Amino acid sequence: MAKGSNVAVPASAVRVELGWRSGPGVPDADASALLLVSGKVRSDADFVFYNQPTHSSGAVRHDGKVTTDGAVTDTLFVDLARVEPVIETVVLAASADGGAFGQVPGLYIRVVDAATGTELARYDSTDATVETAYVLGELYRRQGAWKFRAVGQGYSSGLEGLATDYGITVDEPQHAAPAAAPQPVTPRAPQPVMPPPPPAAPPTAPAAAPVQLTKVTLTKSAPTVSLTKQGGTSGAMRVNLNWEVRKQFSGWGSKRGRATAMHRDLDLDLCALYELADGRKGVVQALGNAFGALHQPPYIHLDGDDRSGSLATGENLTINLDHKDALRRVLIFVTIYEGARSFADLHATVTLTPLNGAPIDFSLDECTVPSTVCALALITNTGGDLTVQREARYLVPDRGVSPQRTVDHAYGWGMNWTPGRK
């Protein structure tokens, strides 16, 4: 599609893929969506992005980012049938982290029928320069039907500029005012007695909390962040693992070949080894139905066992940071229960979302060894400082040794293991 052109969208639900090529010096980017009425959001809740991934209506959500062989895709899901009738436009945008979109090669947006996988529209952007936030397209209503328009316009003021232009209230960092210089004390003349002030006006309802735009991405060169310094050491912290299976060619039914998805019954298990402050140790995992507990030791709970491989859900566990003093260390790891012999064709993203403070995310590196267990992140409480360290460490079990025992040995947990089943 050319910039400014439009096309009908004959689908009840679509996946919107924002893609580009990664490489040295290429900024990271994040997809977002704004639901508009008369060109503005109704409230900050109409902004869907990494810190607020699902709209209250359930019609729009941020599904997450996947990297495959240097190609990056960040996906939004839009259930057009569920978009509230008052919403006229869904703006589809991206923000750059660490540079401008002129440094992002192969930038494009693609709209795909969520039910069939059929591509409905694609716009390749070739003229971005200094923009750090970019509107690639929009879904809009015309005479009761949905259409897509290629936009290709941006802001040099980043995600904050984009958000505020559409009516979002952005939380700005607070800086302490410098202390005033001490003033000399001088005697004061007697003051006349004043009548008492009139009663204060009743307090008004507090304004809605502004949107937090910050996030933390852990990398090999910067693998650690302090939850304490981020102010994220209370409430429930959500840990999410989502993944995508690379499609492979498994046969040649025609000259072009026939692509089929491998690992259809793939089952990954998100797990956590824990050590409490009183020395007790254990594991939270689906195997053996050891799902843990949120409001009693170990203060870690596994939500369930997802076999879908869905980016929208994935595997989730929750850590109750209101009891952080009871936790000494927590190692979050993932095992392949069935459906694959290694992580070689799996591309996963880990996101830790504390109730307070910025979300923390990272992607796993490409797996080049026959690994069936991967240590994801290590949470450590040292002297009251709660830190998260990116591990992204693939481990190869010895013959006859379970993945759980392998990760235990690598991190010195020293537990006894017996066979278990789901």
Short mmCIF file of C-alpha atoms in Angstrom, two decimals:
data_model
loop_
_atom_site.label_atom_id
_atom_site.label_comp_id
_atom_site.label_asym_id
_atom_site.label_seq_id
_atom_site.Cartn_x
_atom_site.Cartn_y
_atom_site.Cartn_z
CA MET A 1 0.00 0.00 0.00
CA ALA A 2 1.04 3.59 -0.57
CA LYS A 3 1.02 6.17 2.22
CA GLY A 4 -2.47 7.63 2.59
CA SER A 5 -4.25 4.81 0.75
CA ASN A 6 -6.94 2.66 2.38
CA VAL A 7 -8.47 -0.77 2.00
CA ALA A 8 -11.52 -2.59 3.37
CA VAL A 9 -11.00 -4.98 6.30
CA PRO A 10 -13.53 -7.84 5.85
CA ALA A 11 -12.74 -9.65 9.11
CA SER A 12 -14.28 -9.70 12.56
CA ALA A 13 -10.88 -9.86 14.29
CA VAL A 14 -7.35 -9.05 13.08
CA ARG A 15 -3.74 -9.36 14.12
CA VAL A 16 -1.75 -6.20 13.50
CA GLU A 17 1.95 -6.96 13.11
CA LEU A 18 4.54 -4.19 13.31
CA GLY A 19 7.84 -5.52 12.03
CA TRP A 20 11.43 -4.52 11.30
CA ARG A 21 14.94 -5.98 11.06
CA SER A 22 17.16 -5.93 14.11
CA GLY A 23 20.93 -5.53 14.10
CA PRO A 24 23.83 -3.56 15.57
CA GLY A 25 22.80 0.03 16.27
CA VAL A 26 19.12 -0.62 15.50
CA PRO A 27 16.79 0.76 18.20
CA ASP A 28 14.19 -1.46 19.77
CA ALA A 29 10.55 -0.55 19.13
CA ASP A 30 7.22 -1.20 20.81
CA ALA A 31 3.74 -1.34 19.32
CA SER A 32 0.78 0.55 20.81
CA ALA A 33 -2.85 1.35 20.00
CA LEU A 34 -5.12 4.28 20.87
CA LEU A 35 -8.92 4.05 20.72
CA LEU A 36 -10.32 7.42 19.64
CA VAL A 37 -13.59 9.31 19.74
CA SER A 38 -13.52 12.54 17.69
CA GLY A 39 -9.75 12.27 17.43
CA LYS A 40 -9.02 11.87 21.18
CA VAL A 41 -9.07 9.14 23.79
CA ARG A 42 -11.92 9.25 26.30
CA SER A 43 -9.48 8.49 29.13
CA ASP A 44 -6.03 7.03 29.68
CA ALA A 45 -7.67 3.57 29.65
CA ASP A 46 -8.01 3.90 25.84
CA PHE A 47 -4.22 3.59 25.46
CA VAL A 48 -2.99 0.00 24.92
CA PHE A 49 0.77 -0.57 25.17
CA TYR A 50 3.39 -2.59 27.08
CA ASN A 51 2.45 -1.09 30.48
CA GLN A 52 -1.30 -1.41 29.85
CA PRO A 53 -1.57 -4.42 27.53
CA THR A 54 -5.35 -5.00 27.44
CA HIS A 55 -8.21 -2.58 26.88
CA SER A 56 -11.01 -2.76 29.45
CA SER A 57 -13.44 -3.85 26.71
CA GLY A 58 -11.21 -6.78 25.80
CA ALA A 59 -11.34 -5.67 22.16
CA VAL A 60 -7.68 -4.62 21.86
CA ARG A 61 -4.61 -6.14 23.44
CA HIS A 62 -0.83 -6.01 23.07
CA ASP A 63 0.23 -9.61 22.45
CA GLY A 64 3.99 -9.15 22.56
CA LYS A 65 7.22 -9.27 20.64
CA VAL A 66 8.98 -12.12 18.85
CA THR A 67 12.42 -12.19 17.18
CA THR A 68 13.14 -14.79 14.51
CA ASP A 69 16.44 -14.80 12.60
CA GLY A 70 16.88 -11.05 13.05
CA ALA A 71 13.28 -10.22 12.08
CA VAL A 72 11.29 -8.63 14.92
CA THR A 73 7.49 -8.61 15.11
CA ASP A 74 5.43 -6.83 17.77
CA THR A 75 1.76 -7.81 17.60
CA LEU A 76 -1.55 -6.19 18.52
CA PHE A 77 -4.82 -8.12 18.48
CA VAL A 78 -8.00 -6.21 17.59
CA ASP A 79 -11.40 -7.86 17.89
CA LEU A 80 -13.29 -5.49 15.61
CA ALA A 81 -16.64 -7.04 16.50
CA ARG A 82 -16.09 -6.08 20.17
CA VAL A 83 -14.83 -2.53 19.66
CA GLU A 84 -17.36 -0.25 21.36
CA PRO A 85 -19.70 1.46 18.87
CA VAL A 86 -18.62 4.91 20.04
CA ILE A 87 -15.00 4.24 19.01
CA GLU A 88 -14.35 5.66 15.55
CA THR A 89 -10.62 4.97 15.07
CA VAL A 90 -7.94 2.64 16.41
CA VAL A 91 -4.54 4.27 15.86
CA LEU A 92 -1.71 1.77 15.33
CA ALA A 93 1.67 3.16 16.34
CA ALA A 94 5.17 2.31 17.52
CA SER A 95 7.77 4.00 19.70
CA ALA A 96 11.55 3.64 19.37
CA ASP A 97 13.85 3.01 22.33
CA GLY A 98 17.46 4.11 21.89
CA GLY A 99 17.23 5.91 18.56
CA ALA A 100 14.94 7.14 15.81
CA PHE A 101 12.88 5.29 13.21
CA GLY A 102 15.25 6.45 10.50
CA GLN A 103 17.66 3.87 12.00
CA VAL A 104 15.08 1.04 11.85
CA PRO A 105 15.37 -0.97 8.61
CA GLY A 106 12.48 -2.80 7.02
CA LEU A 107 9.77 -1.06 9.04
CA TYR A 108 6.27 -2.23 8.10
CA ILE A 109 2.76 -2.83 9.37
CA ARG A 110 0.65 -5.81 8.35
CA VAL A 111 -3.02 -6.55 9.05
CA VAL A 112 -3.92 -10.26 9.09
CA ASP A 113 -7.29 -11.97 9.45
CA ALA A 114 -7.02 -13.56 12.90
CA ALA A 115 -9.19 -16.51 11.91
CA THR A 116 -7.59 -17.51 8.60
CA GLY A 117 -4.13 -15.92 8.63
CA THR A 118 -4.88 -14.16 5.34
CA GLU A 119 -3.01 -10.89 4.84
CA LEU A 120 -5.54 -8.06 4.38
CA ALA A 121 -3.19 -5.07 4.19
CA ARG A 122 0.50 -4.21 4.33
CA TYR A 123 2.31 -0.88 4.37
CA ASP A 124 6.12 -0.63 4.19
CA SER A 125 7.51 2.62 5.58
CA THR A 126 10.59 3.97 3.78
CA ASP A 127 10.75 7.67 4.67
CA ALA A 128 11.08 7.80 8.48
CA THR A 129 13.91 10.06 9.73
CA VAL A 130 14.11 11.63 13.22
CA GLU A 131 10.79 10.31 14.53
CA THR A 132 10.93 8.41 17.82
CA ALA A 133 7.20 7.64 17.77
CA TYR A 134 5.46 6.68 14.54
CA VAL A 135 1.85 6.14 13.47
CA LEU A 136 2.03 3.45 10.80
CA GLY A 137 -1.68 3.02 10.23
CA GLU A 138 -5.19 3.15 11.60
CA LEU A 139 -8.35 1.07 11.59
CA TYR A 140 -11.45 3.24 11.18
CA ARG A 141 -15.18 2.89 10.60
CA ARG A 142 -16.93 3.96 7.42
CA GLN A 143 -20.66 3.36 6.98
CA GLY A 144 -20.69 0.51 9.47
CA ALA A 145 -17.64 -1.28 8.03
CA TRP A 146 -13.98 -1.25 9.01
CA LYS A 147 -11.15 -0.01 6.81
CA PHE A 148 -7.37 0.31 7.19
CA ARG A 149 -5.40 3.41 6.20
CA ALA A 150 -1.60 3.60 5.80
CA VAL A 151 -0.44 6.73 7.66
CA GLY A 152 3.37 6.92 8.01
CA GLN A 153 3.69 10.03 10.20
CA GLY A 154 5.51 10.50 13.48
CA TYR A 155 6.79 12.54 16.38
CA SER A 156 10.32 13.46 17.42
CA SER A 157 9.10 13.68 21.04
CA GLY A 158 8.71 9.92 21.46
CA LEU A 159 5.89 7.97 23.04
CA GLU A 160 5.13 10.87 25.38
CA GLY A 161 4.54 13.20 22.44
CA LEU A 162 2.33 10.65 20.71
CA ALA A 163 0.31 9.95 23.85
CA THR A 164 -0.24 13.56 24.88
CA ASP A 165 -1.26 14.56 21.34
CA TYR A 166 -4.20 12.15 21.61
CA GLY A 167 -5.20 13.28 25.11
CA ILE A 168 -3.24 10.92 27.37
CA THR A 169 -2.04 12.19 30.76
CA VAL A 170 1.60 11.14 31.10
CA ASP A 171 3.36 10.66 34.43
CA GLU A 172 6.51 12.79 34.44
CA PRO A 173 9.47 11.96 36.70
CA GLN A 174 9.44 14.01 39.87
CA HIS A 175 12.63 15.85 40.81
CA ALA A 176 13.26 17.16 44.29
CA ALA A 177 13.47 20.94 44.50
CA PRO A 178 16.82 22.31 45.71
CA ALA A 179 16.87 23.25 49.36
CA ALA A 180 16.45 26.97 49.96
CA ALA A 181 19.35 28.85 51.51
CA PRO A 182 18.79 29.57 55.22
CA GLN A 183 17.49 33.08 55.89
CA PRO A 184 18.64 35.25 58.83
CA VAL A 185 16.15 35.40 61.68
CA THR A 186 14.92 38.91 62.50
CA PRO A 187 12.57 39.95 65.31
CA ARG A 188 8.98 40.28 64.17
CA ALA A 189 6.67 43.06 65.22
CA PRO A 190 3.54 42.03 67.10
CA GLN A 191 0.78 41.00 64.72
CA PRO A 192 -2.90 41.75 65.16
CA VAL A 193 -5.09 38.84 66.11
CA MET A 194 -6.88 37.59 62.99
CA PRO A 195 -10.19 35.77 62.92
CA PRO A 196 -9.99 32.03 62.29
CA PRO A 197 -9.98 31.02 58.61
CA PRO A 198 -13.20 29.74 57.07
CA PRO A 199 -13.63 25.94 57.01
CA ALA A 200 -11.78 24.22 54.19
CA ALA A 201 -13.72 23.15 51.15
CA PRO A 202 -14.51 19.43 51.04
CA PRO A 203 -11.78 17.45 49.28
CA THR A 204 -12.32 16.66 45.63
CA ALA A 205 -11.98 13.19 44.24
CA PRO A 206 -8.38 12.41 43.25
CA ALA A 207 -7.57 12.52 39.56
CA ALA A 208 -6.90 9.26 37.77
CA ALA A 209 -3.31 8.09 37.98
CA PRO A 210 -1.34 9.17 34.91
CA VAL A 211 0.01 6.60 32.50
CA GLN A 212 3.49 5.24 33.21
CA LEU A 213 5.49 5.00 29.97
CA THR A 214 8.70 3.54 31.37
CA LYS A 215 9.87 -0.07 31.14
CA VAL A 216 13.13 -1.94 31.71
CA THR A 217 14.62 -4.29 29.12
CA LEU A 218 17.37 -6.58 30.39
CA THR A 219 20.22 -7.47 28.02
CA LYS A 220 23.54 -9.32 28.14
CA SER A 221 25.35 -6.05 28.81
CA ALA A 222 22.79 -4.82 31.37
CA PRO A 223 21.32 -8.00 32.90
CA THR A 224 20.26 -6.76 36.37
CA VAL A 225 17.71 -4.33 37.81
CA SER A 226 16.83 -3.51 41.41
CA LEU A 227 13.12 -3.78 42.19
CA THR A 228 13.83 -1.85 45.38
CA LYS A 229 15.22 1.15 43.50
CA GLN A 230 12.33 0.93 41.03
CA GLY A 231 9.82 1.05 43.88
CA GLY A 232 8.40 -2.32 42.86
CA THR A 233 8.65 -4.34 46.09
CA SER A 234 4.99 -4.62 47.12
CA GLY A 235 1.88 -6.27 45.80
CA ALA A 236 1.68 -9.10 43.28
CA MET A 237 4.36 -9.38 40.57
CA ARG A 238 3.25 -11.24 37.46
CA VAL A 239 5.79 -13.37 35.58
CA ASN A 240 4.80 -14.27 32.02
CA LEU A 241 6.49 -16.54 29.50
CA ASN A 242 5.19 -16.53 25.94
CA TRP A 243 6.67 -18.13 22.88
CA GLU A 244 6.37 -18.79 19.19
CA VAL A 245 7.31 -21.95 17.32
CA ARG A 246 9.17 -21.37 14.09
CA LYS A 247 7.38 -22.98 11.14
CA GLN A 248 9.44 -25.48 9.23
CA PHE A 249 9.13 -27.24 5.88
CA SER A 250 8.16 -30.87 6.37
CA GLY A 251 7.32 -32.01 2.86
CA TRP A 252 7.17 -31.10 -0.80
CA GLY A 253 3.58 -31.38 -2.01
CA SER A 254 4.24 -29.01 -4.93
CA LYS A 255 7.06 -27.11 -6.59
CA ARG A 256 6.75 -24.39 -3.96
CA GLY A 257 6.72 -26.83 -1.07
CA ARG A 258 4.29 -27.22 1.79
CA ALA A 259 4.91 -25.50 5.14
CA THR A 260 3.45 -27.08 8.26
CA ALA A 261 3.79 -26.07 11.89
CA MET A 262 5.93 -28.44 13.89
CA HIS A 263 5.53 -29.17 17.60
CA ARG A 264 1.72 -28.88 17.47
CA ASP A 265 1.45 -30.50 20.92
CA LEU A 266 4.25 -28.48 22.46
CA ASP A 267 4.02 -28.22 26.25
CA LEU A 268 6.37 -25.84 28.05
CA ASP A 269 6.27 -25.59 31.85
CA LEU A 270 7.12 -22.41 33.72
CA CYS A 271 8.63 -23.30 37.10
CA ALA A 272 10.29 -21.66 40.09
CA LEU A 273 12.84 -22.94 42.59
CA TYR A 274 12.58 -21.01 45.85
CA GLU A 275 14.59 -20.64 49.02
CA LEU A 276 12.91 -18.91 51.95
CA ALA A 277 14.63 -16.78 54.57
CA ASP A 278 14.17 -19.56 57.14
CA GLY A 279 16.09 -22.03 54.90
CA ARG A 280 13.14 -23.98 53.49
CA LYS A 281 13.46 -24.87 49.80
CA GLY A 282 11.06 -26.16 47.19
CA VAL A 283 9.72 -25.94 43.67
CA VAL A 284 6.57 -24.51 42.10
CA GLN A 285 5.59 -26.38 38.92
CA ALA A 286 2.72 -28.12 37.15
CA LEU A 287 4.48 -31.48 37.52
CA GLY A 288 3.04 -33.14 40.61
CA ASN A 289 0.46 -30.34 40.89
CA ALA A 290 2.90 -28.29 42.96
CA PHE A 291 1.20 -24.99 42.08
CA GLY A 292 2.31 -23.19 45.26
CA ALA A 293 0.33 -20.58 47.21
CA LEU A 294 0.18 -16.78 47.07
CA HIS A 295 -0.82 -15.88 50.63
CA GLN A 296 1.19 -18.47 52.52
CA PRO A 297 4.66 -19.95 51.98
CA PRO A 298 6.17 -20.01 49.41
CA TYR A 299 4.16 -16.88 48.35
CA ILE A 300 4.49 -18.01 44.73
CA HIS A 301 1.60 -19.37 42.68
CA LEU A 302 1.54 -20.93 39.22
CA ASP A 303 -1.68 -20.00 37.44
CA GLY A 304 -2.04 -23.11 35.34
CA ASP A 305 -0.56 -25.21 32.59
CA ASP A 306 -0.97 -23.63 29.14
CA ARG A 307 -0.35 -25.89 26.13
CA SER A 308 -1.49 -23.40 23.49
CA GLY A 309 1.76 -21.53 22.93
CA SER A 310 -0.39 -18.43 22.73
CA LEU A 311 1.31 -15.06 22.93
CA ALA A 312 -1.85 -13.71 24.51
CA THR A 313 -1.64 -15.98 27.55
CA GLY A 314 1.46 -18.16 27.70
CA GLU A 315 2.52 -19.46 31.12
CA ASN A 316 2.10 -17.22 34.16
CA LEU A 317 3.08 -17.29 37.79
CA THR A 318 2.64 -14.67 40.51
CA ILE A 319 4.98 -13.70 43.35
CA ASN A 320 3.55 -11.93 46.42
CA LEU A 321 6.09 -9.20 47.11
CA ASP A 322 4.24 -8.13 50.26
CA HIS A 323 6.14 -11.08 51.76
CA LYS A 324 9.48 -10.27 50.12
CA ASP A 325 11.27 -10.50 53.49
CA ALA A 326 10.35 -14.18 53.61
CA LEU A 327 12.08 -14.83 50.27
CA ARG A 328 15.84 -15.32 49.98
CA ARG A 329 16.02 -16.24 46.29
CA VAL A 330 13.75 -17.42 43.50
CA LEU A 331 14.97 -18.97 40.25
CA ILE A 332 12.43 -18.90 37.44
CA PHE A 333 13.01 -21.51 34.75
CA VAL A 334 11.20 -23.31 31.95
CA THR A 335 11.26 -26.95 30.88
CA ILE A 336 10.04 -28.76 27.78
CA TYR A 337 7.57 -31.36 29.02
CA GLU A 338 6.72 -32.72 25.57
CA GLY A 339 6.45 -31.75 21.91
CA ALA A 340 10.08 -30.77 21.20
CA ARG A 341 13.56 -32.11 21.85
CA SER A 342 15.16 -28.71 22.45
CA PHE A 343 14.51 -24.97 22.49
CA ALA A 344 16.20 -24.61 19.09
CA ASP A 345 13.06 -23.57 17.19
CA LEU A 346 11.33 -21.74 20.04
CA HIS A 347 11.43 -17.97 20.46
CA ALA A 348 10.36 -16.76 23.88
CA THR A 349 9.92 -13.51 25.77
CA VAL A 350 9.86 -13.15 29.56
CA THR A 351 8.00 -10.26 31.21
CA LEU A 352 7.92 -9.48 34.95
CA THR A 353 5.23 -6.96 35.84
CA PRO A 354 5.28 -5.69 39.44
CA LEU A 355 2.21 -3.96 40.83
CA ASN A 356 4.36 -0.86 41.29
CA GLY A 357 7.39 0.15 39.26
CA ALA A 358 8.23 -0.47 35.64
CA PRO A 359 7.69 -3.80 33.82
CA ILE A 360 10.85 -5.79 33.15
CA ASP A 361 11.23 -7.83 29.98
CA PHE A 362 13.84 -9.70 27.97
CA SER A 363 14.04 -12.17 25.11
CA LEU A 364 15.88 -15.47 25.08
CA ASP A 365 18.87 -15.88 22.84
CA GLU A 366 18.84 -18.45 20.05
CA CYS A 367 19.39 -21.94 21.42
CA THR A 368 22.31 -23.80 19.79
CA VAL A 369 22.53 -26.81 22.15
CA PRO A 370 20.17 -29.77 22.77
CA SER A 371 18.63 -28.08 25.80
CA THR A 372 15.32 -29.03 27.43
CA VAL A 373 15.59 -26.63 30.39
CA CYS A 374 16.38 -22.91 30.48
CA ALA A 375 17.05 -20.76 33.54
CA LEU A 376 15.20 -17.49 32.89
CA ALA A 377 15.66 -15.08 35.80
CA LEU A 378 17.09 -15.08 39.32
CA ILE A 379 15.39 -12.93 41.96
CA THR A 380 17.58 -12.33 45.00
CA ASN A 381 16.93 -10.58 48.32
CA THR A 382 20.26 -9.32 49.64
CA GLY A 383 20.17 -7.02 52.66
CA GLY A 384 16.67 -5.87 51.74
CA ASP A 385 17.62 -5.09 48.12
CA LEU A 386 15.43 -7.16 45.80
CA THR A 387 17.07 -7.62 42.40
CA VAL A 388 16.14 -9.35 39.16
CA GLN A 389 18.91 -10.83 37.03
CA ARG A 390 18.43 -12.04 33.47
CA GLU A 391 19.86 -15.56 33.15
CA ALA A 392 18.62 -16.80 29.72
CA ARG A 393 20.85 -19.85 30.28
CA TYR A 394 20.21 -23.04 28.33
CA LEU A 395 21.17 -26.23 30.18
CA VAL A 396 21.69 -29.73 28.77
CA PRO A 397 20.70 -32.57 31.14
CA ASP A 398 22.92 -35.63 31.34
CA ARG A 399 21.38 -38.90 30.21
CA GLY A 400 18.78 -40.02 32.73
CA VAL A 401 18.86 -36.73 34.66
CA SER A 402 15.68 -34.66 34.84
CA PRO A 403 15.59 -31.00 33.77
CA GLN A 404 14.65 -30.02 37.35
CA ARG A 405 17.64 -31.81 38.85
CA THR A 406 19.85 -30.23 36.16
CA VAL A 407 18.86 -26.68 37.03
CA ASP A 408 19.07 -27.48 40.76
CA HIS A 409 22.66 -28.67 40.33
CA ALA A 410 23.62 -25.64 38.20
CA TYR A 411 22.41 -23.19 40.86
CA GLY A 412 23.30 -25.16 43.99
CA TRP A 413 19.83 -25.64 45.45
CA GLY A 414 20.67 -29.08 46.89
CA MET A 415 17.20 -30.66 46.80
CA ASN A 416 16.20 -34.33 46.54
CA TRP A 417 14.15 -35.23 43.46
CA THR A 418 11.77 -38.11 42.69
CA PRO A 419 9.91 -38.85 39.43
CA GLY A 420 6.60 -37.02 38.99
CA ARG A 421 3.72 -36.75 36.53
CA LYS A 422 1.01 -34.25 35.68
#
